[in-house]
């Protein structure tokens, strides 16, 4: 066996539903490396990421497809882990010690140790049964006598063969313009996305897809980070055609300290693979997120949210007026947004004081909720429990509870500060506030908002390094877990000034995400198109509102807005008090149609057809038994052209249908092969700019 040769006893295969992930410890034992990642059988042939031959001016490690690289392994081309001793020395060099593989459970743990520093790393892998996702995380233990400084703590590298250049897909954004899908042709060098905000952030989604430049519709590898704090993903393509994707935590506050005897578990990163391009990759992520949802994967209720109708002017009268109309339309859950608690007349005061405002609810909050419930609606409430306005009782009593650097001014954002969840008493406060609200009031839905990133890297009176990001995220997850356990019937929506808190860890904890504050139709179409590449429809909260476009002002019909909001979980956020009887009747019709299709939207296989910038733009949902196909389609061009002269329909090529089967839409019957090759016709006119089509197998 050569130095880089493999030893069958040190080679392990993790099998997913359609994929396998094969790793080995080479004879030298210094690292674990990838043999192959792709469809079943990919590990049988020659490795697509093998690196035979000399590596002039580099070390072998710089070229190797290493799974978890220290700066001793890859000194020149980027390591996942960089550690310093107290004397400032770097270079942790591992040696393999043991492995535990359970093929039936789909798990693998490979342990390495560094005799000089005493650092031990357990590289853990799990492929959930039925998924094509590899979950990875690392446990670092300092078995030495001195503390260690962790300057970089990535969770791992995913190695992808890109001999013809790397085609990267990612999602950038900003407030009101999240999830913008973009493609980057990376010939050489590195591409980095991330967040230093202590929250996944608006700027980038912790999600990346990589394809080989010559094969854009074939194999695609995806990486996502399950961490609700600061994170980073770097894809670096070397001259040898290997793209290595490093993923994990970013440390904007500086190195972490790992004390002697201490253990640090690095957050999970996940890799996904599909042979069917980006659209296929989306389905792999959807399937996995549906598994994360477990028995909570049921159609979400149609909701009404009062934010855009009343903003901070919340009182029982206005809310009940809205609730009565909402109930008539067929809405199932009524959510009162920001503005219901004492002192909250605008965004300058009140956060932290979670008591209903007696001026707004003179008969009491219980009585108000009872009236909402009396309309046949469930009740939901907005909260932002991690934040505090300086103008609040909470801040007056506990100014030391917010992140701060002693002697430095605080940085307000949206007139608020951030509570330091790493302090046990603060985490207790947040948990008991929410738990108390859920116990006291008849609440079925919680919209948990978060409207500012963390700026201050410190804690009042603290000396020495602190892992603020780690402590905040850990406490946040713990509180979510406790609330889910103790209030299993309450749905929790994760919102952060729009879509700044959507990562895989939250996908396993929240029931639904609010992707953006931008509800304008054409803008929303682009946002949802990106969102559905990384997230399953049950996570997509979407409201029909009156909002005009911010970025794309082309007007669209009420039908367009409804069909768009049906792509995930339908909600209404418009001021329905001003809707005409005709609009209300139309809305009631759409809501009732949504209730007929939402099972398929929640569980169906998704195919994204075209996109917001393309002549055709639709989403196809095929029920798990293949018997029902729901197609939502939108006209993305100018609305003043089609239909004025006799014109040909747009054709939507449907995917994944049985070729000989027949599918009926009203009086029309199509074969599966016709729908695939010729496509489903949709005729746009200036007044018909969206369609909901249901095809049933005959
Ligand atoms: C930001 C959210 O994204 C909005 O939907 C709304 O809840 C406001 N916060 C309330 O302050």
XYZ file of C-alpha atoms in Angstrom, residues 59-694:
636
model
C 2.250 19.550 0.387
C 0.279 16.419 -0.401
C -2.357 17.678 2.004
C -2.911 20.831 -0.028
C -4.105 18.673 -2.896
C -5.815 15.920 -0.946
C -9.621 15.796 -0.599
C -9.311 16.078 3.183
C -12.474 15.905 5.235
C -11.229 17.872 8.206
C -7.977 19.722 7.659
C -5.763 21.391 10.210
C -3.197 23.993 9.220
C -0.552 21.298 9.435
C -2.423 19.250 6.836
C -3.149 22.071 4.419
C -0.651 24.791 5.247
C -1.065 26.671 1.969
C -4.585 26.141 0.689
C -6.907 26.579 3.624
C -7.599 24.629 6.769
C -10.820 24.005 8.657
C -9.166 24.093 12.057
C -6.458 26.488 13.225
C -5.288 26.170 16.827
C -2.779 28.139 18.862
C -1.123 27.118 22.092
C -0.637 29.567 24.963
C 2.826 30.312 23.642
C 1.430 31.265 20.266
C 2.519 28.135 18.468
C 0.319 26.790 15.722
C 0.056 23.530 13.832
C -2.092 20.757 15.192
C -1.182 17.519 13.445
C -3.530 14.626 13.977
C -3.014 10.893 13.901
C -5.846 8.416 13.449
C -6.801 6.553 16.602
C -10.097 4.719 16.054
C -13.351 4.569 14.151
C -16.867 3.344 14.839
C -19.084 2.631 11.862
C -22.695 1.497 12.099
C -23.905 0.918 8.539
C -27.424 0.064 9.670
C -27.760 3.302 11.591
C -25.911 5.239 8.887
C -23.389 6.668 11.342
C -19.625 6.939 11.450
C -17.270 8.433 14.024
C -13.569 8.730 13.210
C -11.238 9.878 15.966
C -7.904 11.651 15.635
C -5.520 12.909 18.288
C -2.604 15.311 18.383
C 0.110 14.100 20.780
C 1.712 17.549 21.112
C -1.276 19.661 22.184
C -3.481 16.851 23.432
C -6.303 17.958 21.140
C -8.678 15.178 20.119
C -11.166 15.446 17.279
C -14.056 13.104 16.681
C -15.425 13.543 13.166
C -19.052 12.460 13.244
C -21.209 11.573 10.270
C -24.830 10.547 9.947
C -26.926 9.853 6.883
C -30.595 9.710 7.925
C -32.427 6.735 6.440
C -34.241 7.704 3.281
C -32.309 10.954 2.811
C -29.497 11.940 0.472
C -27.976 14.238 3.020
C -24.744 13.714 4.935
C -24.802 15.367 8.343
C -21.384 16.149 9.767
C -20.143 17.626 13.003
C -16.967 17.573 15.061
C -16.274 17.196 18.766
C -13.029 18.764 19.909
C -11.630 17.818 23.317
C -8.565 19.308 24.920
C -6.935 16.386 26.741
C -3.773 18.405 27.417
C -2.837 20.545 30.392
C -2.909 23.976 28.772
C -5.797 25.928 27.309
C -5.886 26.100 23.530
C -6.957 29.027 21.381
C -9.155 28.045 18.467
C -8.572 30.642 15.782
C -10.682 28.895 13.134
C -13.311 26.265 13.812
C -14.878 25.153 10.581
C -16.824 21.918 10.817
C -15.372 20.395 7.679
C -14.642 20.452 4.019
C -16.724 18.928 1.247
C -14.686 18.034 -1.822
C -16.311 18.163 -5.227
C -14.811 17.203 -8.585
C -15.026 20.211 -10.917
C -12.529 19.474 -13.697
C -14.190 22.003 -16.059
C -14.600 24.841 -13.612
C -16.972 25.247 -10.719
C -20.436 26.645 -11.283
C -21.573 27.953 -7.901
C -25.114 28.910 -6.973
C -25.815 30.946 -3.884
C -28.413 33.322 -2.525
C -27.572 36.891 -1.651
C -29.926 39.473 -0.232
C -30.685 42.473 1.872
C -33.668 43.488 3.937
C -36.784 43.164 1.726
C -34.827 41.390 -0.993
C -33.747 38.073 0.463
C -33.050 34.753 -1.294
C -31.824 36.160 -4.608
C -30.510 33.172 -6.514
C -27.271 33.930 -8.345
C -24.706 31.863 -10.212
C -20.944 32.351 -10.207
C -18.582 30.784 -12.675
C -15.540 30.079 -10.520
C -12.561 29.162 -12.638
C -9.955 29.514 -9.926
C -9.629 30.905 -6.442
C -12.123 31.270 -3.665
C -15.663 32.485 -3.159
C -16.879 33.198 0.360
C -20.283 33.920 1.838
C -21.136 34.241 5.506
C -22.438 36.295 8.361
C -20.669 38.119 11.190
C -23.967 39.254 12.713
C -24.657 36.557 15.281
C -27.621 35.519 13.125
C -27.629 33.890 9.674
C -28.486 37.323 8.287
C -30.137 38.888 5.251
C -26.963 39.135 3.214
C -26.412 35.484 2.383
C -28.244 32.226 2.935
C -26.100 29.507 4.568
C -26.514 27.374 1.461
C -24.320 26.772 -1.568
C -24.590 24.505 -4.605
C -21.692 23.435 -6.796
C -21.720 21.887 -10.252
C -19.033 21.100 -12.733
C -18.939 23.737 -15.476
C -19.461 21.151 -18.224
C -22.439 19.499 -16.575
C -24.892 22.147 -15.308
C -27.949 19.878 -15.513
C -26.333 16.813 -13.994
C -24.555 16.198 -10.715
C -24.897 18.892 -8.129
C -23.509 19.005 -4.624
C -24.988 21.234 -1.962
C -23.732 22.394 1.402
C -25.731 24.052 4.167
C -24.851 25.148 7.681
C -27.082 24.299 10.627
C -26.082 27.222 12.832
C -28.241 30.138 13.853
C -25.307 32.467 14.487
C -22.291 33.696 12.523
C -21.238 31.293 9.806
C -19.110 30.981 6.725
C -18.958 28.919 3.569
C -15.921 29.143 1.286
C -15.639 27.313 -2.014
C -12.118 27.191 -3.326
C -11.225 25.634 -6.646
C -7.644 24.576 -7.038
C -5.727 24.316 -10.299
C -6.152 20.572 -10.145
C -9.922 20.826 -10.592
C -10.996 20.074 -7.035
C -13.415 22.443 -5.346
C -13.271 22.240 -1.604
C -16.160 23.779 0.309
C -15.306 24.704 3.866
C -18.307 25.264 6.073
C -19.037 26.051 9.678
C -18.868 28.798 12.246
C -17.241 32.162 11.714
C -15.624 33.758 14.772
C -16.104 37.525 14.390
C -15.270 38.095 18.071
C -11.882 36.415 17.872
C -10.547 33.009 18.890
C -12.381 30.651 21.220
C -10.668 29.233 24.236
C -10.795 25.505 24.808
C -9.688 24.954 28.413
C -7.775 21.875 29.516
C -10.328 19.099 29.810
C -12.906 21.052 27.840
C -14.982 19.829 24.907
C -16.489 21.922 22.145
C -19.000 20.517 19.688
C -18.928 22.325 16.386
C -22.258 22.839 14.641
C -23.589 20.545 12.047
C -22.996 21.139 8.386
C -24.846 19.083 5.820
C -24.027 17.987 2.312
C -26.633 17.024 -0.264
C -26.269 15.447 -3.669
C -28.541 15.093 -6.690
C -28.088 13.929 -10.264
C -30.827 16.325 -11.415
C -29.284 19.751 -11.235
C -30.426 22.515 -8.922
C -34.063 21.497 -9.143
C -33.188 17.966 -8.000
C -31.040 19.352 -5.210
C -33.985 21.385 -3.956
C -35.979 18.152 -3.649
C -33.170 16.538 -1.640
C -33.224 19.435 0.827
C -37.028 19.407 0.941
C -37.102 15.711 1.792
C -34.576 16.228 4.549
C -36.392 19.204 6.060
C -39.626 17.257 5.998
C -37.855 14.553 8.001
C -36.698 17.215 10.460
C -40.291 18.348 10.879
C -41.328 14.789 11.765
C -44.899 14.520 12.945
C -45.240 18.306 12.769
C -45.265 18.028 8.982
C -48.941 18.756 8.489
C -50.495 21.539 6.436
C -50.217 24.821 8.285
C -53.400 26.837 8.895
C -54.338 29.706 6.615
C -53.480 32.744 8.656
C -54.229 36.393 8.799
C -51.535 38.723 10.169
C -52.491 42.279 11.059
C -49.066 43.936 10.684
C -49.529 45.605 7.329
C -53.104 46.589 8.143
C -52.604 48.308 11.482
C -48.838 48.445 12.139
C -48.394 49.671 15.738
C -51.981 50.922 16.090
C -53.139 47.669 17.661
C -56.276 47.579 19.749
C -59.117 45.160 20.307
C -61.510 47.080 18.098
C -59.355 47.163 14.969
C -58.144 43.597 15.449
C -61.628 42.214 15.915
C -62.849 44.045 12.853
C -60.091 42.373 10.873
C -60.665 39.025 12.559
C -64.377 38.986 11.668
C -63.663 39.576 8.009
C -60.789 37.083 8.059
C -63.025 34.415 9.552
C -65.608 35.021 6.817
C -62.931 34.549 4.182
C -61.996 31.145 5.588
C -58.870 32.133 7.526
C -58.031 29.722 10.350
C -55.482 31.528 12.554
C -55.470 35.217 13.417
C -52.073 36.632 14.367
C -51.674 39.928 16.175
C -48.294 41.331 15.236
C -46.108 43.961 16.914
C -47.793 46.681 18.975
C -49.971 44.731 21.447
C -47.922 45.315 24.619
C -47.421 48.227 26.986
C -45.495 51.210 25.707
C -45.351 49.914 22.139
C -46.782 52.750 20.066
C -43.880 52.744 17.649
C -40.501 51.031 17.454
C -38.805 53.280 20.001
C -40.219 51.769 23.186
C -41.756 48.791 24.889
C -39.663 45.811 23.779
C -38.970 43.746 26.854
C -42.214 44.545 28.674
C -44.409 41.710 27.513
C -47.700 42.740 29.104
C -50.749 43.418 26.938
C -51.529 47.117 26.758
C -54.648 47.744 28.884
C -55.406 50.848 26.831
C -55.672 48.751 23.674
C -57.481 45.871 25.369
C -59.696 47.526 27.984
C -61.698 44.346 28.618
C -58.548 42.337 29.095
C -56.445 40.294 26.711
C -58.159 37.038 27.660
C -61.530 38.477 26.690
C -60.100 39.706 23.402
C -58.628 36.308 22.582
C -61.880 34.648 23.560
C -63.683 36.821 21.013
C -61.210 35.862 18.325
C -61.634 32.214 19.282
C -65.404 32.702 19.236
C -65.122 33.495 15.529
C -63.761 30.000 14.985
C -60.187 31.271 14.643
C -57.085 30.150 16.441
C -55.012 32.911 17.955
C -51.401 33.851 17.260
C -49.085 36.434 18.785
C -45.928 38.275 17.724
C -42.951 38.453 20.086
C -39.353 39.579 19.893
C -38.101 38.192 23.177
C -34.339 38.602 22.717
C -34.531 42.363 22.236
C -35.129 45.372 24.455
C -35.754 49.050 23.857
C -33.804 51.421 26.076
C -37.222 52.925 26.775
C -38.640 49.964 28.658
C -38.987 48.801 32.222
C -36.845 45.767 31.502
C -33.895 47.882 30.426
C -34.318 50.249 33.372
C -34.141 47.271 35.720
C -31.456 45.263 33.911
C -29.176 47.475 31.833
C -26.437 44.877 32.329
C -28.450 42.228 30.456
C -27.599 43.556 26.991
C -24.418 42.789 25.069
C -21.948 45.530 25.796
C -18.265 46.302 25.930
C -17.423 47.994 29.217
C -16.781 51.686 28.759
C -17.983 51.754 25.149
C -21.258 53.196 23.861
C -23.950 50.769 22.782
C -25.024 50.524 19.153
C -28.794 50.780 18.784
C -30.357 49.250 15.681
C -34.073 49.853 15.132
C -33.860 51.639 18.491
C -33.168 48.427 20.348
C -30.443 46.411 22.029
C -29.868 42.710 22.150
C -30.174 40.621 25.292
C -27.225 38.415 26.184
C -28.828 34.972 26.090
C -25.595 33.414 27.312
C -26.397 34.747 30.786
C -28.523 32.101 32.479
C -30.838 34.647 34.093
C -31.512 36.218 30.678
C -32.210 32.876 29.031
C -34.552 32.111 31.948
C -36.301 35.423 31.446
C -36.831 34.776 27.746
C -38.032 31.250 28.313
C -40.330 32.116 31.196
C -41.774 35.095 29.306
C -42.758 32.919 26.367
C -43.768 29.943 28.438
C -45.839 32.270 30.635
C -47.636 33.824 27.660
C -48.406 30.377 26.251
C -49.704 29.128 29.584
C -51.757 32.167 30.382
C -53.347 32.839 27.016
C -55.029 30.623 24.472
C -52.237 30.915 21.892
C -51.764 28.464 19.028
C -49.151 30.346 17.006
C -46.088 32.352 17.986
C -44.295 34.610 15.539
C -40.792 34.930 17.006
C -39.100 37.957 15.492
C -35.533 39.277 15.768
C -34.879 42.714 14.335
C -31.253 43.463 14.922
C -27.909 41.722 14.620
C -25.404 41.611 17.455
C -22.817 44.375 17.369
C -21.204 44.460 20.828
C -18.724 41.614 21.370
C -18.864 41.760 25.150
C -20.667 41.190 28.434
C -20.933 43.636 31.309
C -18.132 43.111 33.804
C -16.729 40.062 32.044
C -13.038 39.512 31.642
C -11.448 36.904 29.455
C -12.699 35.482 26.187
C -16.332 34.485 25.854
C -18.072 32.484 23.171
C -21.020 34.870 22.939
C -22.228 33.562 19.609
C -22.068 29.957 20.754
C -23.834 30.707 24.025
C -26.597 32.720 22.347
C -27.344 30.114 19.717
C -27.223 27.256 22.205
C -29.645 29.019 24.544
C -31.912 29.981 21.651
C -32.097 26.388 20.458
C -32.676 25.147 23.980
C -35.591 27.553 24.480
C -37.133 26.530 21.166
C -36.760 22.882 22.149
C -38.327 23.466 25.561
C -41.276 25.344 24.098
C -41.872 22.675 21.488
C -41.779 19.996 24.156
C -44.030 21.807 26.613
C -46.427 23.317 24.065
C -46.498 20.784 21.255
C -49.626 22.250 19.673
C -48.203 25.743 19.265
C -46.718 26.522 15.858
C -43.624 28.725 15.913
C -42.689 31.019 13.051
C -39.065 32.140 12.790
C -38.768 35.702 11.550
C -35.855 38.120 11.695
C -36.816 41.411 10.094
C -37.880 39.175 7.218
C -35.736 36.177 6.362
C -32.567 36.675 8.375
C -32.980 33.559 10.484
C -33.450 30.602 8.196
C -30.823 27.911 8.571
C -30.996 24.155 8.833
C -30.930 24.220 12.635
C -34.000 26.441 12.628
C -35.656 24.285 9.966
C -35.641 21.544 12.589
C -37.093 23.781 15.292
C -39.384 26.368 13.763
C -42.518 25.236 11.964
C -42.403 27.992 9.415
C -40.123 30.807 8.208
C -41.014 34.367 7.316
C -38.813 34.863 4.244
C -39.129 38.605 3.707
C -40.999 41.744 4.647
C -41.403 42.337 0.938
C -44.827 41.010 -0.038
C -45.081 42.832 -3.377
C -45.954 40.288 -6.064
C -43.107 40.417 -8.568
C -40.469 40.922 -5.859
C -41.947 38.100 -3.853
C -41.829 35.785 -6.833
C -38.026 36.119 -6.995
C -37.714 35.734 -3.219
C -39.813 32.577 -3.177
C -37.999 31.145 -6.178
C -34.710 31.346 -4.282
C -36.278 30.244 -1.005
C -37.721 27.050 -2.487
C -34.282 26.022 -3.750
C -33.121 25.709 -0.164
C -36.344 25.204 1.787
C -39.425 23.039 1.617
C -42.855 24.628 0.988
C -44.154 23.946 4.520
C -41.540 26.458 5.725
C -42.608 29.196 3.303
C -44.914 31.705 4.926
C -46.479 33.949 2.333
C -49.115 36.649 2.584
C -51.430 38.267 0.125
C -51.126 41.996 0.726
C -51.865 45.285 -0.944
C -48.140 46.107 -1.275
C -46.964 47.657 -4.519
C -43.623 46.499 -5.893
C -40.468 47.850 -4.316
C -37.979 46.548 -6.843
C -40.332 45.486 -9.621
C -43.378 47.769 -9.674
C -45.346 45.983 -12.402
C -48.917 45.632 -11.130
C -50.416 42.208 -10.716
C -53.897 40.846 -10.074
C -55.311 39.606 -6.790
C -55.267 36.152 -8.376
C -51.511 36.478 -8.937
C -51.007 37.386 -5.283
C -53.093 34.453 -4.094
C -51.531 31.867 -6.374
C -48.113 33.142 -5.291
C -48.921 32.865 -1.596
C -50.234 29.334 -2.161
C -46.742 28.175 -3.125
C -46.137 27.600 0.560
C -48.332 28.460 3.513
C -51.091 30.855 2.533
C -51.628 33.921 4.652
C -53.263 37.277 4.248
C -51.670 40.500 5.389
C -53.741 43.034 3.471
C -56.046 45.552 5.077
C -59.114 43.496 4.262
C -61.359 46.114 5.830
C -60.932 48.027 2.579
C -61.488 45.133 0.210
C -64.639 45.299 -1.884
C -67.282 42.571 -1.642
C -65.983 41.260 -4.987
C -62.428 41.070 -3.679
C -63.593 39.313 -0.536
C -65.595 36.812 -2.549
C -62.593 36.147 -4.773
C -60.364 35.750 -1.720
C -62.766 33.273 -0.118
C -62.705 31.258 -3.325
C -58.906 31.127 -3.399
C -58.699 30.169 0.268
C -61.094 27.332 -0.242
C -59.112 26.107 -3.266
C -55.923 26.315 -1.242
C -57.415 24.057 1.405
C -58.004 21.500 -1.338
C -54.395 21.522 -2.529
C -52.346 22.188 0.587
C -51.789 18.496 1.357
C -50.032 18.227 -1.995
C -48.124 21.475 -1.439
C -46.951 20.225 1.961
C -45.964 16.700 0.971
C -45.580 16.804 -2.787
C -42.454 16.504 -4.846
C -41.523 19.967 -6.053
C -40.299 20.865 -9.533
C -39.297 24.458 -10.117
C -40.110 25.323 -13.714
C -38.352 28.338 -15.216
C -37.992 31.310 -12.948
C -38.930 34.909 -12.237
C -36.787 36.323 -15.021
C -37.928 33.756 -17.540
C -40.844 33.543 -19.929
C -42.234 30.669 -17.955
C -42.387 30.513 -14.227
C -44.221 27.826 -12.310
C -43.960 25.369 -9.456
C -45.210 21.815 -9.845
C -46.150 19.723 -6.816
C -46.763 16.017 -7.361
C -48.465 14.133 -4.545
C -46.392 11.304 -3.016
C -48.683 8.699 -4.623
C -48.371 10.435 -7.995
C -52.129 10.779 -8.392
C -52.468 14.526 -8.156
C -50.357 17.235 -9.737
C -50.783 20.848 -8.711
C -49.237 23.530 -10.886
C -48.984 27.154 -9.829
C -47.963 29.415 -12.705
C -47.295 33.124 -13.037
C -46.980 35.439 -15.983
C -43.662 37.206 -15.476
C -43.588 39.463 -18.537
C -45.362 42.723 -19.294
C -49.077 42.229 -18.990
C -50.041 44.550 -21.839
C -49.005 42.296 -24.703
C -50.457 38.818 -24.664
C -53.975 38.151 -25.644
C -54.547 41.246 -27.787
C -53.988 39.205 -30.911
C -54.591 35.481 -31.156
C -51.529 34.078 -29.399
C -50.030 30.739 -28.501
C -50.014 29.561 -24.883
C -46.934 29.282 -22.736
C -46.061 25.610 -22.251
C -44.920 24.332 -18.906
C -42.933 21.097 -19.151
C -43.998 18.944 -16.205
C -41.498 16.578 -14.637
C -41.478 13.173 -13.030
C -44.820 11.952 -14.423
C -45.467 8.394 -15.579
C -45.222 8.676 -19.410
C -48.189 6.394 -20.233
C -50.427 7.577 -17.425
C -53.232 9.994 -18.240
C -53.894 13.127 -16.270
C -57.176 14.994 -16.352
C -57.698 18.726 -15.973
C -61.409 19.445 -16.266
C -62.483 18.153 -19.710
C -58.943 17.915 -20.936
C -56.892 14.737 -20.708
C -53.138 14.541 -21.273
C -50.613 11.743 -21.244
C -47.633 12.058 -18.909
C -45.284 12.060 -21.884
C -47.221 14.891 -23.557
C -47.080 16.966 -20.377
C -43.343 16.305 -20.184
C -42.411 16.852 -23.821
C -44.990 19.333 -25.112
C -45.938 20.806 -21.786
C -49.049 22.005 -20.014
C -50.511 24.969 -21.905
C -51.252 28.167 -20.017
C -52.754 31.130 -21.790
C -51.951 34.569 -20.411
C -54.000 37.665 -21.088
C -53.746 41.157 -19.631
C -56.215 40.170 -16.940
C -55.223 36.546 -16.522
C -51.702 36.560 -15.099
C -51.635 33.530 -12.798
C -53.077 30.057 -12.740
C -53.694 27.223 -10.345
C -54.086 23.984 -12.269
C -54.933 20.635 -10.732
